[in-house]
Each structure stands twice: as structure tokens, then as C-alpha cells.
């Protein structure tokens, strides 16, 4: 069990550019979650997949954000036309069916800085 | 809106001291999780509590879920510098939601 992995760990981009992050969940986990965490706050839910189906999206996920999980394995989160307010840590988590989805295991995160 | 309030927000103690941090809500949760997060890293799951009144121990850490399943506490005995970190509590989303709702965390510093 190698845990949840995320790439890149750090990303610096200029305002207006597009960025894409990748998450590889724990191999037997069919549920995958994206969260965003800003300084001094706990993680905030963005979206959730069960297998390849995106089942829930937060109002935080504006139309500039899109997430995919095409084969039910890894997932990508794309932010288009980045804004300085998008600067945050983007966290991915996974869980397996049967735990109620509540025991979520997090990756190390991708730290995004928009200049 | 579900809210989890954690207190204290910051805590700085000396090695060997005991401490308790709290996680409170006006909402009932099916379960609560405690995570520890170090700077620049993702949260690491410490424990899940499910039953009202439940007490779980993890070495020097004791977790308790309130009888009404609205609050939880984390007690650390004989704190060590390695316990330094941000302690987050998280509750399950209501209404069939799979999301976790997090508090803002308690930032603990244990000085040698």
C-alpha cells in the first residue's frame, strides 16, 4: 500500500494560466475526493467521485474548475484562468466502499501559488 | 450549515505536560475523525469515533466522542515534541453527502 500520491507537490503559475493536478488514490479505493485548504483553515470539500462518476460538487467549484476520473483510477483537477484567490493547498483523498466513505486517507497535497 | 468549532486555536506547552483539545458542534454526526497535519503535508488520519460515549486510545492519545455525538475531545498525556502539529477534527456530511466537514484545527507546539 503506497498511499495516496499527488503531483506536482508545488506549482507556481501566473494569473490567467491553466493548471492541472493529478491524484493517484490507494489502489483498492473506489472513492476519490478533492479538497482545498487555505492558510488557517481546515480543508474544504470540492468534489467527489465513486469510480468514474462525479457524484457531488461543492459550490466552491466554479466553472473554471473541472475534475475528471476517466477510468475510475487516477483523477485530475484542472483550474482554468487562474486567479490569485485560487492560491491554496489542493488535497486529494480516497476511501473504500463499506466504510461509509468517512475514513478518508489524504495525499500530501499540491501547493498552488498564483502570482 | 454544519460547523465544527475547535478550541483552543493555538496551544504551546512544555514537553511532559498533558493537554486536551475540543471539537464542538450543534449538529449530530454519525462519526467524527481526528487528523494530524504537519506543515506542507496532507492530514494523517489518527482515529474514527462512531458510537456516542466511545473512548479510543492510541498510545498517549485518548479520543472521546460525546454521548450526543455532537462533540469530541482529544487528550494527550506527557506530550512530546513529536506531537507538534495541527490537529483537525472532521465530521461526516449530512443528508447523504460523502464529504467531510472540517474544523479550523488546533495548532499544537510542544517545546523541548
PDB file of C-alpha atoms in Angstrom:
ATOM      1  CA  UNK A   1       0.000   0.000   0.000  1.00  0.00           C
ATOM      2  CA  UNK A   2       1.761   3.095  -1.236  1.00  0.00           C
ATOM      3  CA  UNK A   3      -0.809   5.607  -0.061  1.00  0.00           C
ATOM      4  CA  UNK A   4      -2.377   8.479  -1.988  1.00  0.00           C
ATOM      5  CA  UNK A   5       0.060  10.320  -4.231  1.00  0.00           C
ATOM      6  CA  UNK A   6      -0.289  13.776  -5.789  1.00  0.00           C
ATOM      7  CA  UNK A   7       1.696  15.552  -8.460  1.00  0.00           C
ATOM      8  CA  UNK A   8       3.126  18.070  -8.629  1.00  0.00           C
ATOM      9  CA  UNK A   9       3.798  18.893  -4.980  1.00  0.00           C
ATOM     10  CA  UNK A  10       4.252  22.561  -5.767  1.00  0.00           C
ATOM     11  CA  UNK A  11       3.073  24.706  -8.652  1.00  0.00           C
ATOM     12  CA  UNK A  12       3.720  28.387  -9.241  1.00  0.00           C
ATOM     13  CA  UNK A  13       1.785  29.954 -12.071  1.00  0.00           C
ATOM     14  CA  UNK A  14       0.895  33.364 -13.365  1.00  0.00           C
ATOM     15  CA  UNK A  15      -2.635  34.688 -13.151  1.00  0.00           C
ATOM     16  CA  UNK A  16      -4.661  33.658 -16.154  1.00  0.00           C
ATOM     17  CA  UNK A  17      -2.774  30.446 -16.853  1.00  0.00           C
ATOM     18  CA  UNK A  18      -4.315  26.981 -16.686  1.00  0.00           C
ATOM     19  CA  UNK A  19      -3.011  24.335 -14.287  1.00  0.00           C
ATOM     20  CA  UNK A  20      -3.704  20.626 -13.878  1.00  0.00           C
ATOM     21  CA  UNK A  21      -3.055  18.450 -10.847  1.00  0.00           C
ATOM     22  CA  UNK A  22      -3.037  14.685 -10.648  1.00  0.00           C
ATOM     23  CA  UNK A  23      -4.081  12.351  -7.847  1.00  0.00           C
ATOM     24  CA  UNK A  24      -3.439   8.604  -7.637  1.00  0.00           C
ATOM     25  CA  UNK A  25      -5.585   7.042  -4.907  1.00  0.00           C
ATOM     26  CA  UNK A  26      -4.879   3.941  -2.859  1.00  0.00           C
ATOM     27  CA  UNK A  27      -5.290   1.146  -5.399  1.00  0.00           C
ATOM     28  CA  UNK A  28      -8.307  -0.654  -3.936  1.00  0.00           C
ATOM     29  CA  UNK A  29     -10.217   2.545  -3.095  1.00  0.00           C
ATOM     30  CA  UNK A  30     -13.118   3.346  -5.388  1.00  0.00           C
ATOM     31  CA  UNK A  31     -13.959   6.740  -3.861  1.00  0.00           C
ATOM     32  CA  UNK A  32     -11.871   9.820  -4.532  1.00  0.00           C
ATOM     33  CA  UNK A  33     -12.264  13.322  -3.100  1.00  0.00           C
ATOM     34  CA  UNK A  34     -10.771  16.732  -3.756  1.00  0.00           C
ATOM     35  CA  UNK A  35     -10.463  19.364  -1.021  1.00  0.00           C
ATOM     36  CA  UNK A  36      -8.921  22.821  -0.866  1.00  0.00           C
ATOM     37  CA  UNK A  37      -7.165  24.232   2.180  1.00  0.00           C
ATOM     38  CA  UNK A  38      -6.161  27.853   2.711  1.00  0.00           C
ATOM     39  CA  UNK A  39      -3.966  29.206   5.478  1.00  0.00           C
ATOM     40  CA  UNK A  40      -5.537  28.943   8.901  1.00  0.00           C
ATOM     41  CA  UNK A  41      -8.474  26.891   7.687  1.00  0.00           C
ATOM     42  CA  UNK A  42      -9.377  23.244   7.616  1.00  0.00           C
ATOM     43  CA  UNK A  43      -9.809  21.503   4.272  1.00  0.00           C
ATOM     44  CA  UNK A  44     -12.972  22.403   2.341  1.00  0.00           C
ATOM     45  CA  UNK A  45     -14.712  19.860   0.135  1.00  0.00           C
ATOM     46  CA  UNK A  46     -14.657  20.437  -3.618  1.00  0.00           C
ATOM     47  CA  UNK A  47     -15.878  17.268  -5.307  1.00  0.00           C
ATOM     48  CA  UNK A  48     -16.222  13.500  -5.011  1.00  0.00           C
ATOM     49  CA  UNK A  49     -16.074  10.515  -7.382  1.00  0.00           C
ATOM     50  CA  UNK A  50     -17.251   6.972  -6.978  1.00  0.00           C
ATOM     51  CA  UNK A  51     -15.384   5.032  -9.618  1.00  0.00           C
ATOM     52  CA  UNK A  52     -15.553   7.266 -12.702  1.00  0.00           C
ATOM     53  CA  UNK A  53     -18.797   9.018 -11.766  1.00  0.00           C
ATOM     54  CA  UNK A  54     -18.622  12.508 -10.279  1.00  0.00           C
ATOM     55  CA  UNK A  55     -21.406  12.348  -7.705  1.00  0.00           C
ATOM     56  CA  UNK A  56     -21.114  15.566  -5.733  1.00  0.00           C
ATOM     57  CA  UNK A  57     -19.727  19.039  -6.340  1.00  0.00           C
ATOM     58  CA  UNK A  58     -19.397  21.947  -3.949  1.00  0.00           C
ATOM     59  CA  UNK A  59     -20.500  25.469  -4.754  1.00  0.00           C
ATOM     60  CA  UNK A  60     -16.809  26.300  -4.291  1.00  0.00           C
ATOM     61  CA  UNK A  61     -16.163  24.504  -7.565  1.00  0.00           C
ATOM     62  CA  UNK A  62     -16.712  27.369 -10.001  1.00  0.00           C
ATOM     63  CA  UNK A  63     -16.987  26.854 -13.746  1.00  0.00           C
ATOM     64  CA  UNK A  64     -13.226  27.434 -14.003  1.00  0.00           C
ATOM     65  CA  UNK A  65     -12.647  24.183 -12.141  1.00  0.00           C
ATOM     66  CA  UNK A  66     -13.108  20.760 -13.685  1.00  0.00           C
ATOM     67  CA  UNK A  67     -12.290  17.342 -12.305  1.00  0.00           C
ATOM     68  CA  UNK A  68     -12.182  14.005 -14.062  1.00  0.00           C
ATOM     69  CA  UNK A  69     -11.600  10.404 -13.196  1.00  0.00           C
ATOM     70  CA  UNK A  70     -11.829   8.771 -16.632  1.00  0.00           C
ATOM     71  CA  UNK A  71     -11.065   5.154 -15.782  1.00  0.00           C
ATOM     72  CA  UNK A  72     -12.006   5.139 -12.148  1.00  0.00           C
ATOM     73  CA  UNK A  73      -8.381   5.165 -11.082  1.00  0.00           C
ATOM     74  CA  UNK A  74      -6.385   8.406 -11.066  1.00  0.00           C
ATOM     75  CA  UNK A  75      -8.062  11.805 -11.139  1.00  0.00           C
ATOM     76  CA  UNK A  76      -7.137  15.217 -12.479  1.00  0.00           C
ATOM     77  CA  UNK A  77      -8.226  18.644 -11.277  1.00  0.00           C
ATOM     78  CA  UNK A  78      -7.881  21.474 -13.766  1.00  0.00           C
ATOM     79  CA  UNK A  79      -8.179  25.159 -12.976  1.00  0.00           C
ATOM     80  CA  UNK A  80      -8.596  27.450 -15.964  1.00  0.00           C
ATOM     81  CA  UNK A  81      -7.733  31.151 -15.998  1.00  0.00           C
ATOM     82  CA  UNK A  82      -6.227  31.011 -12.523  1.00  0.00           C
ATOM     83  CA  UNK A  83      -6.810  33.866 -10.102  1.00  0.00           C
ATOM     84  CA  UNK A  84      -4.794  34.877  -7.056  1.00  0.00           C
ATOM     85  CA  UNK A  85      -7.632  33.643  -4.871  1.00  0.00           C
ATOM     86  CA  UNK A  86      -7.008  30.131  -6.168  1.00  0.00           C
ATOM     87  CA  UNK A  87      -3.734  30.018  -4.238  1.00  0.00           C
ATOM     88  CA  UNK A  88      -4.161  27.175  -1.761  1.00  0.00           C
ATOM     89  CA  UNK A  89      -3.209  23.610  -0.938  1.00  0.00           C
ATOM     90  CA  UNK A  90      -5.219  21.165  -3.050  1.00  0.00           C
ATOM     91  CA  UNK A  91      -5.702  17.870  -1.279  1.00  0.00           C
ATOM     92  CA  UNK A  92      -6.865  14.552  -2.653  1.00  0.00           C
ATOM     93  CA  UNK A  93      -8.254  11.753  -0.505  1.00  0.00           C
ATOM     94  CA  UNK A  94      -9.561   8.269  -1.143  1.00  0.00           C
ATOM     95  CA  UNK A  95     -11.695   5.734   0.681  1.00  0.00           C
ATOM     96  CA  UNK A  96     -13.203   2.357   0.028  1.00  0.00           C
ATOM     97  CA  UNK A  97     -16.845   1.333  -0.062  1.00  0.00           C
ATOM     98  CA  UNK A  98     -18.011  -0.204   3.177  1.00  0.00           C
ATOM     99  CA  UNK A  99     -16.515   2.353   5.499  1.00  0.00           C
ATOM    100  CA  UNK A 100     -19.331   4.763   4.769  1.00  0.00           C
ATOM    101  CA  UNK A 101     -16.825   6.944   2.988  1.00  0.00           C
ATOM    102  CA  UNK A 102     -15.886   8.548   6.256  1.00  0.00           C
ATOM    103  CA  UNK A 103     -12.389   7.158   6.684  1.00  0.00           C
ATOM    104  CA  UNK A 104     -10.660   9.189   4.062  1.00  0.00           C
ATOM    105  CA  UNK A 105      -6.924   8.952   3.522  1.00  0.00           C
ATOM    106  CA  UNK A 106      -5.205  12.048   2.240  1.00  0.00           C
ATOM    107  CA  UNK A 107      -2.313  12.605  -0.092  1.00  0.00           C
ATOM    108  CA  UNK A 108       0.491  15.105   0.548  1.00  0.00           C
ATOM    109  CA  UNK A 109      -1.262  17.842  -1.415  1.00  0.00           C
ATOM    110  CA  UNK A 110      -0.325  20.199  -4.225  1.00  0.00           C
ATOM    111  CA  UNK A 111       0.566  23.712  -3.127  1.00  0.00           C
ATOM    112  CA  UNK A 112      -0.580  26.208  -5.780  1.00  0.00           C
ATOM    113  CA  UNK A 113       0.731  29.762  -5.817  1.00  0.00           C
ATOM    114  CA  UNK A 114      -0.788  32.166  -8.337  1.00  0.00           C
ATOM    115  CA  UNK A 115       1.306  35.296  -8.888  1.00  0.00           C
TER     116      UNK A 115
ATOM    117  CA  UNK B   1     -24.710  24.705   7.658  1.00  0.00           C
ATOM    118  CA  UNK B   2     -22.684  22.284   9.696  1.00  0.00           C
ATOM    119  CA  UNK B   3     -19.895  23.846  11.687  1.00  0.00           C
ATOM    120  CA  UNK B   4     -17.217  22.239  13.780  1.00  0.00           C
ATOM    121  CA  UNK B   5     -15.539  24.570  16.242  1.00  0.00           C
ATOM    122  CA  UNK B   6     -12.196  23.605  17.646  1.00  0.00           C
ATOM    123  CA  UNK B   7     -10.585  25.061  20.746  1.00  0.00           C
ATOM    124  CA  UNK B   8      -8.137  26.272  21.590  1.00  0.00           C
ATOM    125  CA  UNK B   9      -6.962  27.569  18.229  1.00  0.00           C
ATOM    126  CA  UNK B  10      -3.327  27.655  19.401  1.00  0.00           C
ATOM    127  CA  UNK B  11      -1.622  25.775  22.229  1.00  0.00           C
ATOM    128  CA  UNK B  12       2.033  25.945  23.249  1.00  0.00           C
ATOM    129  CA  UNK B  13       3.206  23.697  26.070  1.00  0.00           C
ATOM    130  CA  UNK B  14       6.338  22.163  27.510  1.00  0.00           C
ATOM    131  CA  UNK B  15       7.366  18.574  26.947  1.00  0.00           C
ATOM    132  CA  UNK B  16       5.794  16.270  29.523  1.00  0.00           C
ATOM    133  CA  UNK B  17       2.631  18.314  30.059  1.00  0.00           C
ATOM    134  CA  UNK B  18      -0.866  16.993  29.452  1.00  0.00           C
ATOM    135  CA  UNK B  19      -3.394  18.734  27.236  1.00  0.00           C
ATOM    136  CA  UNK B  20      -6.934  18.463  25.920  1.00  0.00           C
ATOM    137  CA  UNK B  21      -8.349  19.940  22.737  1.00  0.00           C
ATOM    138  CA  UNK B  22     -12.005  20.143  21.884  1.00  0.00           C
ATOM    139  CA  UNK B  23     -14.233  19.821  18.851  1.00  0.00           C
ATOM    140  CA  UNK B  24     -17.812  21.050  19.235  1.00  0.00           C
ATOM    141  CA  UNK B  25     -20.868  21.346  17.039  1.00  0.00           C
ATOM    142  CA  UNK B  26     -24.579  21.951  17.290  1.00  0.00           C
ATOM    143  CA  UNK B  27     -25.098  19.159  14.734  1.00  0.00           C
ATOM    144  CA  UNK B  28     -25.191  15.429  15.317  1.00  0.00           C
ATOM    145  CA  UNK B  29     -22.637  13.405  13.387  1.00  0.00           C
ATOM    146  CA  UNK B  30     -22.633   9.728  12.534  1.00  0.00           C
ATOM    147  CA  UNK B  31     -18.888   9.742  13.068  1.00  0.00           C
ATOM    148  CA  UNK B  32     -16.007  12.063  13.794  1.00  0.00           C
ATOM    149  CA  UNK B  33     -12.446  11.716  12.653  1.00  0.00           C
ATOM    150  CA  UNK B  34      -9.283  13.240  14.083  1.00  0.00           C
ATOM    151  CA  UNK B  35      -6.361  14.044  11.831  1.00  0.00           C
ATOM    152  CA  UNK B  36      -2.907  15.449  12.432  1.00  0.00           C
ATOM    153  CA  UNK B  37      -1.304  17.635   9.803  1.00  0.00           C
ATOM    154  CA  UNK B  38       2.268  18.856   9.558  1.00  0.00           C
ATOM    155  CA  UNK B  39       3.261  21.954   7.556  1.00  0.00           C
ATOM    156  CA  UNK B  40       3.254  21.332   3.818  1.00  0.00           C
ATOM    157  CA  UNK B  41       1.737  17.864   4.153  1.00  0.00           C
ATOM    158  CA  UNK B  42      -1.713  16.315   3.959  1.00  0.00           C
ATOM    159  CA  UNK B  43      -3.745  15.357   7.044  1.00  0.00           C
ATOM    160  CA  UNK B  44      -2.990  11.937   8.527  1.00  0.00           C
ATOM    161  CA  UNK B  45      -5.919  10.006   9.982  1.00  0.00           C
ATOM    162  CA  UNK B  46      -5.500   9.249  13.687  1.00  0.00           C
ATOM    163  CA  UNK B  47      -8.851   7.767  14.694  1.00  0.00           C
ATOM    164  CA  UNK B  48     -12.543   7.487  13.849  1.00  0.00           C
ATOM    165  CA  UNK B  49     -15.188   7.519  16.597  1.00  0.00           C
ATOM    166  CA  UNK B  50     -18.667   6.291  15.801  1.00  0.00           C
ATOM    167  CA  UNK B  51     -20.627   5.447  18.945  1.00  0.00           C
ATOM    168  CA  UNK B  52     -21.815   8.098  21.398  1.00  0.00           C
ATOM    169  CA  UNK B  53     -19.668   7.957  24.550  1.00  0.00           C
ATOM    170  CA  UNK B  54     -16.974   5.964  22.773  1.00  0.00           C
ATOM    171  CA  UNK B  55     -13.401   6.264  24.036  1.00  0.00           C
ATOM    172  CA  UNK B  56     -10.432   5.207  21.910  1.00  0.00           C
ATOM    173  CA  UNK B  57      -6.791   5.198  22.879  1.00  0.00           C
ATOM    174  CA  UNK B  58      -3.786   5.469  20.608  1.00  0.00           C
ATOM    175  CA  UNK B  59      -0.658   5.245  22.770  1.00  0.00           C
ATOM    176  CA  UNK B  60      -0.624   8.557  24.680  1.00  0.00           C
ATOM    177  CA  UNK B  61      -3.654   9.946  22.830  1.00  0.00           C
ATOM    178  CA  UNK B  62      -7.191   9.437  24.144  1.00  0.00           C
ATOM    179  CA  UNK B  63     -10.177  10.329  21.979  1.00  0.00           C
ATOM    180  CA  UNK B  64     -13.728  10.625  23.244  1.00  0.00           C
ATOM    181  CA  UNK B  65     -16.999  11.044  21.343  1.00  0.00           C
ATOM    182  CA  UNK B  66     -19.745  12.859  23.240  1.00  0.00           C
ATOM    183  CA  UNK B  67     -22.848  10.953  24.277  1.00  0.00           C
ATOM    184  CA  UNK B  68     -24.983  13.053  21.932  1.00  0.00           C
ATOM    185  CA  UNK B  69     -22.464  12.673  19.079  1.00  0.00           C
ATOM    186  CA  UNK B  70     -22.102  16.440  18.744  1.00  0.00           C
ATOM    187  CA  UNK B  71     -18.652  16.872  20.258  1.00  0.00           C
ATOM    188  CA  UNK B  72     -15.338  15.168  20.739  1.00  0.00           C
ATOM    189  CA  UNK B  73     -12.131  15.663  22.664  1.00  0.00           C
ATOM    190  CA  UNK B  74      -8.525  14.650  22.257  1.00  0.00           C
ATOM    191  CA  UNK B  75      -6.342  14.279  25.342  1.00  0.00           C
ATOM    192  CA  UNK B  76      -2.577  13.877  25.076  1.00  0.00           C
ATOM    193  CA  UNK B  77      -0.633  12.613  28.059  1.00  0.00           C
ATOM    194  CA  UNK B  78       3.013  13.562  28.577  1.00  0.00           C
ATOM    195  CA  UNK B  79       3.274  15.483  25.319  1.00  0.00           C
ATOM    196  CA  UNK B  80       6.434  15.157  23.271  1.00  0.00           C
ATOM    197  CA  UNK B  81       7.935  17.472  20.615  1.00  0.00           C
ATOM    198  CA  UNK B  82       6.925  14.891  18.005  1.00  0.00           C
ATOM    199  CA  UNK B  83       3.272  15.626  18.848  1.00  0.00           C
ATOM    200  CA  UNK B  84       3.658  19.117  17.382  1.00  0.00           C
ATOM    201  CA  UNK B  85       1.238  19.722  14.537  1.00  0.00           C
ATOM    202  CA  UNK B  86      -2.223  20.863  13.506  1.00  0.00           C
ATOM    203  CA  UNK B  87      -4.973  18.673  14.940  1.00  0.00           C
ATOM    204  CA  UNK B  88      -8.129  18.648  12.844  1.00  0.00           C
ATOM    205  CA  UNK B  89     -11.492  17.135  13.610  1.00  0.00           C
ATOM    206  CA  UNK B  90     -13.867  16.239  10.790  1.00  0.00           C
ATOM    207  CA  UNK B  91     -17.454  15.057  10.720  1.00  0.00           C
ATOM    208  CA  UNK B  92     -19.370  13.264   8.031  1.00  0.00           C
ATOM    209  CA  UNK B  93     -21.570  15.316   5.746  1.00  0.00           C
ATOM    210  CA  UNK B  94     -25.267  15.097   6.393  1.00  0.00           C
ATOM    211  CA  UNK B  95     -28.087  14.276   4.002  1.00  0.00           C
ATOM    212  CA  UNK B  96     -26.264  11.511   2.213  1.00  0.00           C
ATOM    213  CA  UNK B  97     -23.242  13.657   1.411  1.00  0.00           C
ATOM    214  CA  UNK B  98     -19.929  11.862   1.302  1.00  0.00           C
ATOM    215  CA  UNK B  99     -17.891  14.931   2.141  1.00  0.00           C
ATOM    216  CA  UNK B 100     -16.088  15.567   5.399  1.00  0.00           C
ATOM    217  CA  UNK B 101     -16.681  18.855   7.209  1.00  0.00           C
ATOM    218  CA  UNK B 102     -13.550  20.064   8.987  1.00  0.00           C
ATOM    219  CA  UNK B 103     -12.912  22.390  11.880  1.00  0.00           C
ATOM    220  CA  UNK B 104     -10.164  25.005  11.616  1.00  0.00           C
ATOM    221  CA  UNK B 105      -7.866  22.941  13.793  1.00  0.00           C
ATOM    222  CA  UNK B 106      -5.781  23.361  16.920  1.00  0.00           C
ATOM    223  CA  UNK B 107      -2.146  24.216  16.290  1.00  0.00           C
ATOM    224  CA  UNK B 108      -0.111  22.461  18.977  1.00  0.00           C
ATOM    225  CA  UNK B 109       3.514  23.249  19.727  1.00  0.00           C
ATOM    226  CA  UNK B 110       5.372  21.102  22.242  1.00  0.00           C
ATOM    227  CA  UNK B 111       8.610  22.716  23.338  1.00  0.00           C
ATOM    228  CA  UNK B 112      11.540  20.542  24.459  1.00  0.00           C
TER     229      UNK B 112
END
